[in-house]
mmCIF file of C-alpha atoms in Angstrom:
data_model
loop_
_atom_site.group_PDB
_atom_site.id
_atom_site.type_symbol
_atom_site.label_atom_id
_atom_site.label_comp_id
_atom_site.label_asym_id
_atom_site.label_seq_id
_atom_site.Cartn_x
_atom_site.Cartn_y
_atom_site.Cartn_z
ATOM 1 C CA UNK A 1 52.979 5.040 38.805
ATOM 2 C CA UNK A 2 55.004 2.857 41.145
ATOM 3 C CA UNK A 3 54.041 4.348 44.515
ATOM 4 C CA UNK A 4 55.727 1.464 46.262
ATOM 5 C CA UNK A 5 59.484 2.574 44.665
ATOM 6 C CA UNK A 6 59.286 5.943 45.644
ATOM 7 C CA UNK A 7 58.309 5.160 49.344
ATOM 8 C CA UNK A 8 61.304 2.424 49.642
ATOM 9 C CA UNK A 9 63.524 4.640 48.204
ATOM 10 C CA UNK A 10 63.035 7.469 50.335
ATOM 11 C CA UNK A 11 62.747 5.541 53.685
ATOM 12 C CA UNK A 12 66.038 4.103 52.953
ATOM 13 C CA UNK A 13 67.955 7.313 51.598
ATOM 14 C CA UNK A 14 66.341 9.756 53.789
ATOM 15 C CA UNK A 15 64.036 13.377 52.359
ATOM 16 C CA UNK A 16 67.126 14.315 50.322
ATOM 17 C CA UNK A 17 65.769 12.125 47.344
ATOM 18 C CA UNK A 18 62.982 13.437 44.791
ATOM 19 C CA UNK A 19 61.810 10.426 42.835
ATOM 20 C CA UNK A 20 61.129 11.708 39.248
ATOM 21 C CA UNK A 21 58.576 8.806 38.181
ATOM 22 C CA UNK A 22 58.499 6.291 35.001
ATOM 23 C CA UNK A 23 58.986 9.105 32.463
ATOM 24 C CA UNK A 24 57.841 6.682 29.801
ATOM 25 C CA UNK A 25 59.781 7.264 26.778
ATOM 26 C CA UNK A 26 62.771 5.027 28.557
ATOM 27 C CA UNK A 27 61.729 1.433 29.016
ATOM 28 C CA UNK A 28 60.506 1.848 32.510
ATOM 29 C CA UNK A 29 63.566 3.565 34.417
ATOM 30 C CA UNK A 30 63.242 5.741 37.290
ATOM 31 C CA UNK A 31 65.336 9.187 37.684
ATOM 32 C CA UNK A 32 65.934 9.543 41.298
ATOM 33 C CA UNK A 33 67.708 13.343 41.850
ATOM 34 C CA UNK A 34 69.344 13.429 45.171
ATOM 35 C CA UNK A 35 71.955 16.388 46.162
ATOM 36 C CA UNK A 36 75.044 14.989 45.353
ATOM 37 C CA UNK A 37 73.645 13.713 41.552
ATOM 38 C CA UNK A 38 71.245 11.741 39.671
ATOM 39 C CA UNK A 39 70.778 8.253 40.508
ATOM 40 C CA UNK A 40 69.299 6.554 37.232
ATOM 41 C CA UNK A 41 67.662 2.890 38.419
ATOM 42 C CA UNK A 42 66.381 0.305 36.025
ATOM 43 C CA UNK A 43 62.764 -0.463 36.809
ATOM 44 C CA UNK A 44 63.318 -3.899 36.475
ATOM 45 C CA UNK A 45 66.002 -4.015 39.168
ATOM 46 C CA UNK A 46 65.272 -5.461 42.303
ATOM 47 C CA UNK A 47 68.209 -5.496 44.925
ATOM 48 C CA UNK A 48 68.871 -5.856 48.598
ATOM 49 C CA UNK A 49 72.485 -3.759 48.357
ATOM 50 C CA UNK A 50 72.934 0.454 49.732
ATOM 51 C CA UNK A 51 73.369 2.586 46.973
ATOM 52 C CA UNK A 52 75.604 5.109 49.735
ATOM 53 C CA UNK A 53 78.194 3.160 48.651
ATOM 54 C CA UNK A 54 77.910 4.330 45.429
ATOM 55 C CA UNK A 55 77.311 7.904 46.985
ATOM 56 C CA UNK A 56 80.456 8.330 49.041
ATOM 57 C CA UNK A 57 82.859 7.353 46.003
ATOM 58 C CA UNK A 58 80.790 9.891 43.971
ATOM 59 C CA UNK A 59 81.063 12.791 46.982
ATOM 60 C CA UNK A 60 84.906 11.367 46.661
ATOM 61 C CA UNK A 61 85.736 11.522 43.243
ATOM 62 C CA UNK A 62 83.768 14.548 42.366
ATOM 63 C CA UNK A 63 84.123 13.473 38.664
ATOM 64 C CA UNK A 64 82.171 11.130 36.385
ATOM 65 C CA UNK A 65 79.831 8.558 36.707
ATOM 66 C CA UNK A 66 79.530 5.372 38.902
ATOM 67 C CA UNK A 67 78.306 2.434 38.146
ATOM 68 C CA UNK A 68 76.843 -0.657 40.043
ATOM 69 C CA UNK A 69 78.255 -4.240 39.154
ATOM 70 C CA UNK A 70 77.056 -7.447 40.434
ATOM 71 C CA UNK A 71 79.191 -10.743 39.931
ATOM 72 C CA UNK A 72 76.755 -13.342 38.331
ATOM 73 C CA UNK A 73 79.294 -15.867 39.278
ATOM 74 C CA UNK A 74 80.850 -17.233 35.782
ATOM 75 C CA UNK A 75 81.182 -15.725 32.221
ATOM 76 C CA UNK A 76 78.841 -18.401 31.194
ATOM 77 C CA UNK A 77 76.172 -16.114 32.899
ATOM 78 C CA UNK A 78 77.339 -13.121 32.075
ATOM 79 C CA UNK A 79 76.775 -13.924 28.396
ATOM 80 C CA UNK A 80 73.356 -12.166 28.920
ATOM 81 C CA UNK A 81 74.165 -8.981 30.330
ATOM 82 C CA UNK A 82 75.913 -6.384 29.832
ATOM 83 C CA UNK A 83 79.498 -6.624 30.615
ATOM 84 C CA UNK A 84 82.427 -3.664 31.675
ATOM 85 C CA UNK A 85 85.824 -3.608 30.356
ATOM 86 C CA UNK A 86 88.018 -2.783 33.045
ATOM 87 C CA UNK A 87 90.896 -0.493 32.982
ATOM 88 C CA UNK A 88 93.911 -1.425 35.318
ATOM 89 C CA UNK A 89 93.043 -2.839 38.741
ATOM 90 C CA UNK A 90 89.156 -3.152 38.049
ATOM 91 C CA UNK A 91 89.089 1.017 39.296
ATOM 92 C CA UNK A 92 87.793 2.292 36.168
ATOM 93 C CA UNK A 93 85.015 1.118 33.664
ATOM 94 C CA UNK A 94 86.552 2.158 29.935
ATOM 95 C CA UNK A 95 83.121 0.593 28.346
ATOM 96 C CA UNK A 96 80.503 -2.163 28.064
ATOM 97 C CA UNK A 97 80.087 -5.164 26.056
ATOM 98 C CA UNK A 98 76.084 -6.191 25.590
ATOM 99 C CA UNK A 99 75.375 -9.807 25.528
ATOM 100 C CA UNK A 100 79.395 -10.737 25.043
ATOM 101 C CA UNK A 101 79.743 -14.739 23.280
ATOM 102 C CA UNK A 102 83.154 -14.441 25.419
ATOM 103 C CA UNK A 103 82.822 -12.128 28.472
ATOM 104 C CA UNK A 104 86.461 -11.188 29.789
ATOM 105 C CA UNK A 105 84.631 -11.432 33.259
ATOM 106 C CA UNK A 106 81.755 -12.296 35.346
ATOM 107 C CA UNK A 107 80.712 -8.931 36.213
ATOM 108 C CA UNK A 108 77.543 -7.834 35.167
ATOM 109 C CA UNK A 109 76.144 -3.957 34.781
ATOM 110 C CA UNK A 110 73.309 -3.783 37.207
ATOM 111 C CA UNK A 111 71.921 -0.655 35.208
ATOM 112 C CA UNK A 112 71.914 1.482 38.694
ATOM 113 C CA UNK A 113 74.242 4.595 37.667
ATOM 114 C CA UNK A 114 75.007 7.436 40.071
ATOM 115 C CA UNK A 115 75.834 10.910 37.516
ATOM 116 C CA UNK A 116 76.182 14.358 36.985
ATOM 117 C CA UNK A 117 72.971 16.178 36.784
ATOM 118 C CA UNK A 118 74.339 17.577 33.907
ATOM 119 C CA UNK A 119 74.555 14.525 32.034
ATOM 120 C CA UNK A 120 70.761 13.849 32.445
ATOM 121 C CA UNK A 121 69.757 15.132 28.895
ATOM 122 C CA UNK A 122 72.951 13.190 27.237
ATOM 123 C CA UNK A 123 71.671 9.907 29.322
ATOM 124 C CA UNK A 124 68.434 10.406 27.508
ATOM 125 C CA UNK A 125 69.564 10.113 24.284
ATOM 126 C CA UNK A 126 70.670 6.455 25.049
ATOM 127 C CA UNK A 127 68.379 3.189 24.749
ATOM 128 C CA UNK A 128 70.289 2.059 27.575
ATOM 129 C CA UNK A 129 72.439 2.244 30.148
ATOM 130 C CA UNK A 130 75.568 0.477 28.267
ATOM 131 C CA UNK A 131 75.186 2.459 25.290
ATOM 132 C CA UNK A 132 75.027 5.581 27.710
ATOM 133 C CA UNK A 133 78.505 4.025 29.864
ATOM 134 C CA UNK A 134 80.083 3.487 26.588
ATOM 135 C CA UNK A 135 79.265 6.756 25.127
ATOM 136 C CA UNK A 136 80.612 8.610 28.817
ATOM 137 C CA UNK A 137 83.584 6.419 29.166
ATOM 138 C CA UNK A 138 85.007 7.642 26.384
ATOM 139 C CA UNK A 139 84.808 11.555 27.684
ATOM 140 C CA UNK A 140 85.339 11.373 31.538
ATOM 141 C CA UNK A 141 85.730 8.486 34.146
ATOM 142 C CA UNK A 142 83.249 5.406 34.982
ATOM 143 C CA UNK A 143 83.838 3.945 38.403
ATOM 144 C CA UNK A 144 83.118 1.356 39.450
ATOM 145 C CA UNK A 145 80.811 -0.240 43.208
ATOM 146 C CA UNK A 146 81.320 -3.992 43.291
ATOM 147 C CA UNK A 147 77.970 -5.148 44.622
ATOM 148 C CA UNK A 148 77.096 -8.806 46.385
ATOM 149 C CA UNK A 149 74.031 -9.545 47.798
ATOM 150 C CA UNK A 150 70.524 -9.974 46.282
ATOM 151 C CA UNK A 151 69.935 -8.756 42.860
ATOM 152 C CA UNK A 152 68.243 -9.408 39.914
ATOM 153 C CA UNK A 153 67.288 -7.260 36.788
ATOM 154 C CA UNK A 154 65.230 -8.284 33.458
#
């Protein structure tokens, strides 16, 4: 059990977080349930960005799912992530693309999603977090948080 996460996580978003650890039948993500939804965190994430971004377009749109992208910096790069199709001005995620030969973009999924508590037994019924965006953008609204900073992810 990653000790370490769950103290990080708290000091920076405060008591209103209860970390639900590795459950171990997803490849080492962590459920994080906080009172406006269910943060869902690759364990192989490490970042230096604040998730209350994500947060306060969640408490705004009081809809869907949000999603964190990071630009890699060219679609050369982004060849080995997962990358979002956007709808209209980049405000809405309609899917993902894993491991594109020809990404449309340079955005990368950072697989940090902010959802619905409801959708937590759907989300588990996904490999991954793409599969999972794909499945959701079909049936209500992905949004998108445009990250910079530090991040990396496996």
């Amino acid at each position: 059990v990653d000790n370490k996460f769950s103290m990080d996580f708290k000091e920076l978003y405060g008591s209103r977080v209860d970390i639900i650890e590795d459950r171990g039948f997803i490849d080492n993500l962590r459920f994080v349930r906080r009172d406006t939804g269910l943060f869902v965190i690759d364990g192989g994430n490490y970042f230096d960005f604040d998730l209350n971004e994500m947060v306060e377009l969640y408490k705004k749109k009081r809809e869907g799912t949000v999603v964190a992208l990071y630009d890699v910096g060219s679609r050369e790069k982004a060849k080995g992530f997962s990358v979002p199709i956007f709808k209209r001005n980049k405000d809405l995620v309609v899917g993902m693309i894993e491991k594109p030969l020809a990404p449309e973009n340079s955005w990368v999924d950072c697989s940090i999603y902010l959802l619905s508590k409801f959708y937590f037994s759907i989300y588990l019924g996904y490999d991954n977090g793409s599969r999972f965006i794909n499945y959701f953008a079909r049936r209500a609204r992905v949004y998108p948080v445009f990250y910079s900073g530090e991040w990396g992810g496996k």
